[in-house]
Amino acid sequence: MFYKVSVSFYKDFIKIKDGEIEIGVMAKPLKGKANSEIIRKIAKHFGISRSNLRIVAGVKSMNKVVEISTQNPKK
């Protein structure tokens, strides 16, 4: 399942509507800290492991596409 994710900074929230996630993070977008917080928050919201999530587009953008896998990743 894929979700469009839009990011805001300096607010802490998560809203999900019609396959889109709007998320606010407090982490600064430096060295992947904001992306890590985004993954952590989405995983917590859905009650899944962070390893089941990955950013497939927009790693360096405020607009991202996140894939949520319901299967365990292969090692």
Tab-separated table of N, CA and C in Angstrom:
chain	number	residue	atom	x	y	z
A	1	MET	N	0.845	-1.160	0.000
A	1	MET	CA	0.000	0.000	0.000
A	1	MET	C	0.900	1.236	0.000
A	2	PHE	N	0.551	2.207	-0.814
A	2	PHE	CA	1.337	3.431	-0.911
A	2	PHE	C	0.519	4.608	-0.396
A	3	TYR	N	1.175	5.536	0.279
A	3	TYR	CA	0.541	6.756	0.761
A	3	TYR	C	1.334	7.961	0.291
A	4	LYS	N	0.629	9.019	-0.108
A	4	LYS	CA	1.268	10.314	-0.317
A	4	LYS	C	1.424	10.937	1.057
A	5	VAL	N	2.581	11.496	1.316
A	5	VAL	CA	2.846	12.097	2.620
A	5	VAL	C	3.313	13.526	2.419
A	6	SER	N	2.643	14.473	3.077
A	6	SER	CA	3.121	15.854	3.069
A	6	SER	C	3.583	16.184	4.482
A	7	VAL	N	4.679	16.913	4.562
A	7	VAL	CA	5.351	17.145	5.837
A	7	VAL	C	5.321	18.621	6.201
A	8	SER	N	5.042	18.890	7.463
A	8	SER	CA	5.166	20.227	8.037
A	8	SER	C	6.166	20.128	9.181
A	9	PHE	N	6.867	21.202	9.420
A	9	PHE	CA	7.843	21.206	10.505
A	9	PHE	C	7.371	22.122	11.626
A	10	TYR	N	7.863	21.869	12.815
A	10	TYR	CA	7.611	22.669	14.013
A	10	TYR	C	6.224	22.446	14.607
A	11	LYS	N	5.490	21.435	14.140
A	11	LYS	CA	4.234	21.019	14.755
A	11	LYS	C	4.302	19.509	14.866
A	12	ASP	N	3.648	18.959	15.860
A	12	ASP	CA	3.682	17.515	16.062
A	12	ASP	C	2.271	16.965	15.884
A	13	PHE	N	1.980	16.365	14.709
A	13	PHE	CA	0.649	15.819	14.456
A	13	PHE	C	0.700	14.793	13.335
A	14	ILE	N	-0.387	14.039	13.185
A	14	ILE	CA	-0.550	13.131	12.052
A	14	ILE	C	-2.035	13.084	11.699
A	15	LYS	N	-2.346	13.283	10.418
A	15	LYS	CA	-3.715	13.218	9.902
A	15	LYS	C	-3.709	12.285	8.700
A	16	ILE	N	-4.694	11.395	8.647
A	16	ILE	CA	-4.788	10.465	7.520
A	16	ILE	C	-6.179	10.583	6.920
A	17	LYS	N	-6.210	10.800	5.585
A	17	LYS	CA	-7.494	10.941	4.900
A	17	LYS	C	-7.335	10.531	3.443
A	18	ASP	N	-8.165	9.602	2.993
A	18	ASP	CA	-8.226	9.201	1.587
A	18	ASP	C	-6.864	8.832	1.002
A	19	GLY	N	-6.098	8.012	1.698
A	19	GLY	CA	-4.821	7.550	1.169
A	19	GLY	C	-3.703	8.569	1.230
A	20	GLU	N	-3.939	9.675	1.917
A	20	GLU	CA	-2.897	10.688	2.087
A	20	GLU	C	-2.647	10.910	3.567
A	21	ILE	N	-1.400	11.131	3.893
A	21	ILE	CA	-1.006	11.384	5.276
A	21	ILE	C	-0.397	12.774	5.339
A	22	GLU	N	-0.877	13.566	6.276
A	22	GLU	CA	-0.242	14.854	6.566
A	22	GLU	C	0.382	14.691	7.943
A	23	ILE	N	1.660	14.983	8.034
A	23	ILE	CA	2.378	14.717	9.277
A	23	ILE	C	3.233	15.919	9.657
A	24	GLY	N	3.276	16.202	10.926
A	24	GLY	CA	4.132	17.261	11.439
A	24	GLY	C	5.225	16.649	12.281
A	25	VAL	N	6.429	17.104	12.084
A	25	VAL	CA	7.565	16.585	12.845
A	25	VAL	C	8.346	17.740	13.453
A	26	MET	N	8.964	17.457	14.573
A	26	MET	CA	9.771	18.469	15.247
A	26	MET	C	11.246	18.356	14.866
A	27	ALA	N	11.641	17.211	14.324
A	27	ALA	CA	13.045	17.008	13.940
A	27	ALA	C	13.400	17.876	12.739
A	28	LYS	N	14.613	18.364	12.736
A	28	LYS	CA	15.085	19.161	11.605
A	28	LYS	C	15.426	18.235	10.442
A	29	PRO	N	15.221	18.709	9.225
A	29	PRO	CA	15.499	17.867	8.055
A	29	PRO	C	16.994	17.788	7.733
A	30	LEU	N	17.763	17.320	8.686
A	30	LEU	CA	19.208	17.182	8.516
A	30	LEU	C	19.620	15.740	8.767
A	31	LYS	N	20.440	15.198	7.885
A	31	LYS	CA	21.003	13.849	8.037
A	31	LYS	C	19.932	12.783	8.258
A	32	GLY	N	18.760	12.953	7.643
A	32	GLY	CA	17.714	11.936	7.706
A	32	GLY	C	16.913	11.897	8.992
A	33	LYS	N	17.136	12.858	9.897
A	33	LYS	CA	16.433	12.832	11.179
A	33	LYS	C	14.925	12.988	11.008
A	34	ALA	N	14.503	13.898	10.143
A	34	ALA	CA	13.069	14.103	9.926
A	34	ALA	C	12.447	12.866	9.277
A	35	ASN	N	13.126	12.280	8.300
A	35	ASN	CA	12.603	11.068	7.659
A	35	ASN	C	12.470	9.930	8.664
A	36	SER	N	13.423	9.798	9.557
A	36	SER	CA	13.352	8.761	10.592
A	36	SER	C	12.155	8.986	11.498
A	37	GLU	N	11.913	10.242	11.854
A	37	GLU	CA	10.769	10.551	12.710
A	37	GLU	C	9.457	10.283	11.974
A	38	ILE	N	9.409	10.587	10.692
A	38	ILE	CA	8.209	10.314	9.889
A	38	ILE	C	7.912	8.817	9.888
A	39	ILE	N	8.917	8.005	9.611
A	39	ILE	CA	8.747	6.549	9.594
A	39	ILE	C	8.297	6.051	10.965
A	40	ARG	N	8.920	6.557	12.021
A	40	ARG	CA	8.564	6.142	13.383
A	40	ARG	C	7.110	6.466	13.697
A	41	LYS	N	6.666	7.681	13.358
A	41	LYS	CA	5.294	8.091	13.659
A	41	LYS	C	4.263	7.288	12.871
A	42	ILE	N	4.536	7.054	11.602
A	42	ILE	CA	3.590	6.287	10.786
A	42	ILE	C	3.513	4.846	11.295
A	43	ALA	N	4.655	4.255	11.619
A	43	ALA	CA	4.674	2.888	12.149
A	43	ALA	C	3.885	2.803	13.452
A	44	LYS	N	4.078	3.768	14.323
A	44	LYS	CA	3.355	3.779	15.597
A	44	LYS	C	1.858	3.922	15.358
A	45	HIS	N	1.467	4.793	14.446
A	45	HIS	CA	0.050	5.018	14.160
A	45	HIS	C	-0.633	3.738	13.671
A	46	PHE	N	0.031	3.011	12.768
A	46	PHE	CA	-0.548	1.796	12.204
A	46	PHE	C	-0.253	0.549	13.046
A	47	GLY	N	0.589	0.687	14.071
A	47	GLY	CA	0.916	-0.443	14.931
A	47	GLY	C	1.740	-1.509	14.232
A	48	ILE	N	2.689	-1.060	13.400
A	48	ILE	CA	3.543	-1.986	12.659
A	48	ILE	C	5.007	-1.656	12.924
A	49	SER	N	5.871	-2.548	12.506
A	49	SER	CA	7.311	-2.341	12.657
A	49	SER	C	7.803	-1.297	11.652
A	50	ARG	N	8.799	-0.532	12.048
A	50	ARG	CA	9.398	0.448	11.127
A	50	ARG	C	10.003	-0.226	9.907
A	51	SER	N	10.406	-1.479	10.046
A	51	SER	CA	11.000	-2.187	8.907
A	51	SER	C	9.976	-2.485	7.813
A	52	ASN	N	8.695	-2.315	8.109
A	52	ASN	CA	7.647	-2.515	7.105
A	52	ASN	C	7.342	-1.237	6.333
A	53	LEU	N	8.072	-0.183	6.587
A	53	LEU	CA	7.861	1.104	5.918
A	53	LEU	C	9.111	1.518	5.171
A	54	ARG	N	8.900	2.182	4.038
A	54	ARG	CA	10.044	2.788	3.360
A	54	ARG	C	9.565	3.959	2.519
A	55	ILE	N	10.398	4.965	2.430
A	55	ILE	CA	10.122	6.121	1.584
A	55	ILE	C	10.591	5.756	0.185
A	56	VAL	N	9.653	5.705	-0.773
A	56	VAL	CA	10.004	5.292	-2.133
A	56	VAL	C	10.218	6.484	-3.058
A	57	ALA	N	9.764	7.659	-2.659
A	57	ALA	CA	9.984	8.875	-3.451
A	57	ALA	C	9.949	10.073	-2.515
A	58	GLY	N	10.756	11.078	-2.814
A	58	GLY	CA	10.738	12.319	-2.054
A	58	GLY	C	11.585	12.323	-0.803
A	59	VAL	N	12.658	11.559	-0.784
A	59	VAL	CA	13.517	11.496	0.403
A	59	VAL	C	13.986	12.887	0.821
A	60	LYS	N	14.260	13.751	-0.145
A	60	LYS	CA	14.751	15.100	0.161
A	60	LYS	C	13.686	16.163	-0.086
A	61	SER	N	12.422	15.770	-0.080
A	61	SER	CA	11.321	16.682	-0.373
A	61	SER	C	10.329	16.680	0.786
A	62	MET	N	9.504	17.715	0.849
A	62	MET	CA	8.443	17.750	1.847
A	62	MET	C	7.247	16.910	1.404
A	63	ASN	N	7.216	16.509	0.147
A	63	ASN	CA	6.173	15.624	-0.366
A	63	ASN	C	6.812	14.282	-0.673
A	64	LYS	N	6.299	13.239	-0.060
A	64	LYS	CA	6.918	11.919	-0.146
A	64	LYS	C	5.881	10.877	-0.547
A	65	VAL	N	6.365	9.733	-0.975
A	65	VAL	CA	5.528	8.554	-1.162
A	65	VAL	C	6.117	7.478	-0.261
A	66	VAL	N	5.264	6.936	0.614
A	66	VAL	CA	5.700	5.925	1.570
A	66	VAL	C	4.988	4.613	1.254
A	67	GLU	N	5.764	3.538	1.216
A	67	GLU	CA	5.203	2.207	1.005
A	67	GLU	C	5.083	1.511	2.356
A	68	ILE	N	3.909	0.928	2.595
A	68	ILE	CA	3.684	0.155	3.807
A	68	ILE	C	3.502	-1.295	3.389
A	69	SER	N	4.392	-2.142	3.872
A	69	SER	CA	4.347	-3.569	3.562
A	69	SER	C	3.731	-4.302	4.743
A	70	THR	N	2.849	-5.236	4.449
A	70	THR	CA	2.251	-6.026	5.524
A	70	THR	C	3.008	-7.320	5.748
A	71	GLN	N	4.029	-7.554	4.934
A	71	GLN	CA	4.853	-8.749	5.083
A	71	GLN	C	6.172	-8.367	5.728
A	72	ASN	N	6.805	-9.316	6.376
A	72	ASN	CA	8.128	-9.070	6.946
A	72	ASN	C	9.144	-8.966	5.829
A	73	PRO	N	10.062	-7.992	5.891
A	73	PRO	CA	11.077	-7.870	4.851
A	73	PRO	C	12.023	-9.066	4.862
A	74	LYS	N	12.509	-9.438	3.691
A	74	LYS	CA	13.457	-10.550	3.589
A	74	LYS	C	14.831	-10.082	4.027
A	75	LYS	N	15.561	-10.961	4.688
A	75	LYS	CA	16.902	-10.607	5.157
A	75	LYS	C	17.935	-11.245	4.300
